Amino acid sequence: MVRTTLNLHQLSLIWILMIILVVIFFALLFTIVLIKIRLDIRKRNDSRRRSKQNSLDSKSNSKVTASNTANTIKENSIEIRDDNDDGDDDIGSKSR
């Protein structure tokens, strides 16, 4: 059986390489965590922007609906008129 011995210089190189590998590992881990946090923040901002836009769209749609409703009521309104000139008002739909 061959016995190998490592001198102090070889041991110090091994320790330095191990420390460098550990630093690289934690740097990669830190980078991955930062990227995930940035993606979560971007997703949250996008959903806020989308909900704000949906809110503005719904307000716009409600204004259009209110305008359409007002126009419909105006078109279907009942007016009071005297058709037969007998003095009393006849209630009927708008003449067309």
Short mmCIF file of C-alpha atoms in Angstrom, two decimals:
data_model
loop_
_atom_site.label_atom_id
_atom_site.label_comp_id
_atom_site.label_asym_id
_atom_site.label_seq_id
_atom_site.Cartn_x
_atom_site.Cartn_y
_atom_site.Cartn_z
CA MET A 1 0.00 0.00 0.00
CA VAL A 2 1.41 3.32 -1.06
CA ARG A 3 1.26 6.00 1.53
CA THR A 4 0.92 9.58 0.33
CA THR A 5 1.54 12.54 2.49
CA LEU A 6 0.49 16.08 1.83
CA ASN A 7 2.80 18.85 2.79
CA LEU A 8 1.64 22.14 4.27
CA HIS A 9 1.65 23.92 0.91
CA GLN A 10 -0.72 21.35 -0.64
CA LEU A 11 -3.07 21.47 2.36
CA SER A 12 -3.26 25.26 2.24
CA LEU A 13 -4.09 25.12 -1.49
CA ILE A 14 -6.88 22.61 -0.84
CA TRP A 15 -8.33 24.82 1.90
CA ILE A 16 -8.14 27.90 -0.32
CA LEU A 17 -9.92 26.06 -3.15
CA MET A 18 -12.63 24.82 -0.76
CA ILE A 19 -13.17 28.36 0.54
CA ILE A 20 -13.38 29.70 -3.03
CA LEU A 21 -15.95 27.01 -3.93
CA VAL A 22 -18.05 27.85 -0.85
CA VAL A 23 -17.93 31.58 -1.72
CA ILE A 24 -18.98 30.85 -5.31
CA PHE A 25 -21.83 28.64 -4.06
CA PHE A 26 -23.18 31.33 -1.73
CA ALA A 27 -22.76 34.01 -4.42
CA LEU A 28 -24.87 31.93 -6.83
CA LEU A 29 -27.44 31.26 -4.13
CA PHE A 30 -27.62 34.98 -3.30
CA THR A 31 -28.00 35.86 -7.00
CA ILE A 32 -30.83 33.35 -7.45
CA VAL A 33 -32.65 34.72 -4.39
CA LEU A 34 -32.27 38.31 -5.64
CA ILE A 35 -33.61 37.37 -9.08
CA LYS A 36 -36.60 35.65 -7.49
CA ILE A 37 -37.33 38.68 -5.30
CA ARG A 38 -37.14 41.01 -8.31
CA LEU A 39 -39.50 38.77 -10.30
CA ASP A 40 -41.97 38.71 -7.39
CA ILE A 41 -41.84 42.51 -7.11
CA ARG A 42 -42.33 42.87 -10.88
CA LYS A 43 -45.26 40.44 -10.80
CA ARG A 44 -46.84 42.33 -7.88
CA ASN A 45 -46.40 45.67 -9.69
CA ASP A 46 -47.87 44.22 -12.88
CA SER A 47 -50.91 42.92 -11.00
CA ARG A 48 -51.36 46.31 -9.31
CA ARG A 49 -51.07 48.06 -12.67
CA ARG A 50 -53.54 45.59 -14.18
CA SER A 51 -56.05 46.03 -11.35
CA LYS A 52 -55.71 49.81 -11.59
CA GLN A 53 -56.32 49.60 -15.35
CA ASN A 54 -59.31 47.30 -14.79
CA SER A 55 -60.67 49.80 -12.28
CA LEU A 56 -60.30 52.62 -14.79
CA ASP A 57 -61.90 50.47 -17.49
CA SER A 58 -64.84 49.60 -15.25
CA LYS A 59 -65.33 53.29 -14.38
CA SER A 60 -65.26 54.12 -18.08
CA ASN A 61 -67.69 51.28 -18.83
CA SER A 62 -70.05 52.44 -16.07
CA LYS A 63 -70.02 55.97 -17.53
CA VAL A 64 -70.83 54.57 -20.97
CA THR A 65 -73.56 52.37 -19.46
CA ALA A 66 -75.01 55.34 -17.58
CA SER A 67 -74.95 57.40 -20.78
CA ASN A 68 -76.63 54.59 -22.73
CA THR A 69 -79.23 54.17 -20.00
CA ALA A 70 -79.95 57.90 -20.03
CA ASN A 71 -80.35 57.84 -23.81
CA THR A 72 -82.64 54.80 -23.60
CA ILE A 73 -84.79 56.45 -20.94
CA LYS A 74 -84.96 59.59 -23.06
CA GLU A 75 -86.02 57.58 -26.12
CA ASN A 76 -88.64 55.59 -24.22
CA SER A 77 -89.98 58.45 -22.13
CA ILE A 78 -93.67 59.09 -21.82
CA GLU A 79 -94.87 62.53 -22.73
CA ILE A 80 -98.17 64.15 -21.89
CA ARG A 81 -100.11 65.46 -24.87
CA ASP A 82 -103.62 66.32 -25.81
CA ASP A 83 -104.47 64.31 -28.94
CA ASN A 84 -108.13 64.96 -29.27
CA ASP A 85 -108.34 68.60 -28.11
CA ASP A 86 -110.96 67.78 -25.48
CA GLY A 87 -109.12 69.59 -22.73
CA ASP A 88 -107.79 66.63 -20.79
CA ASP A 89 -104.27 65.41 -21.27
CA ASP A 90 -103.83 61.98 -22.76
CA ILE A 91 -100.83 60.08 -21.43
CA GLY A 92 -99.19 58.06 -24.15
CA SER A 93 -95.88 57.07 -25.57
CA LYS A 94 -93.83 59.49 -27.58
CA SER A 95 -95.26 60.03 -31.05
CA ARG A 96 -93.20 58.57 -33.82
#
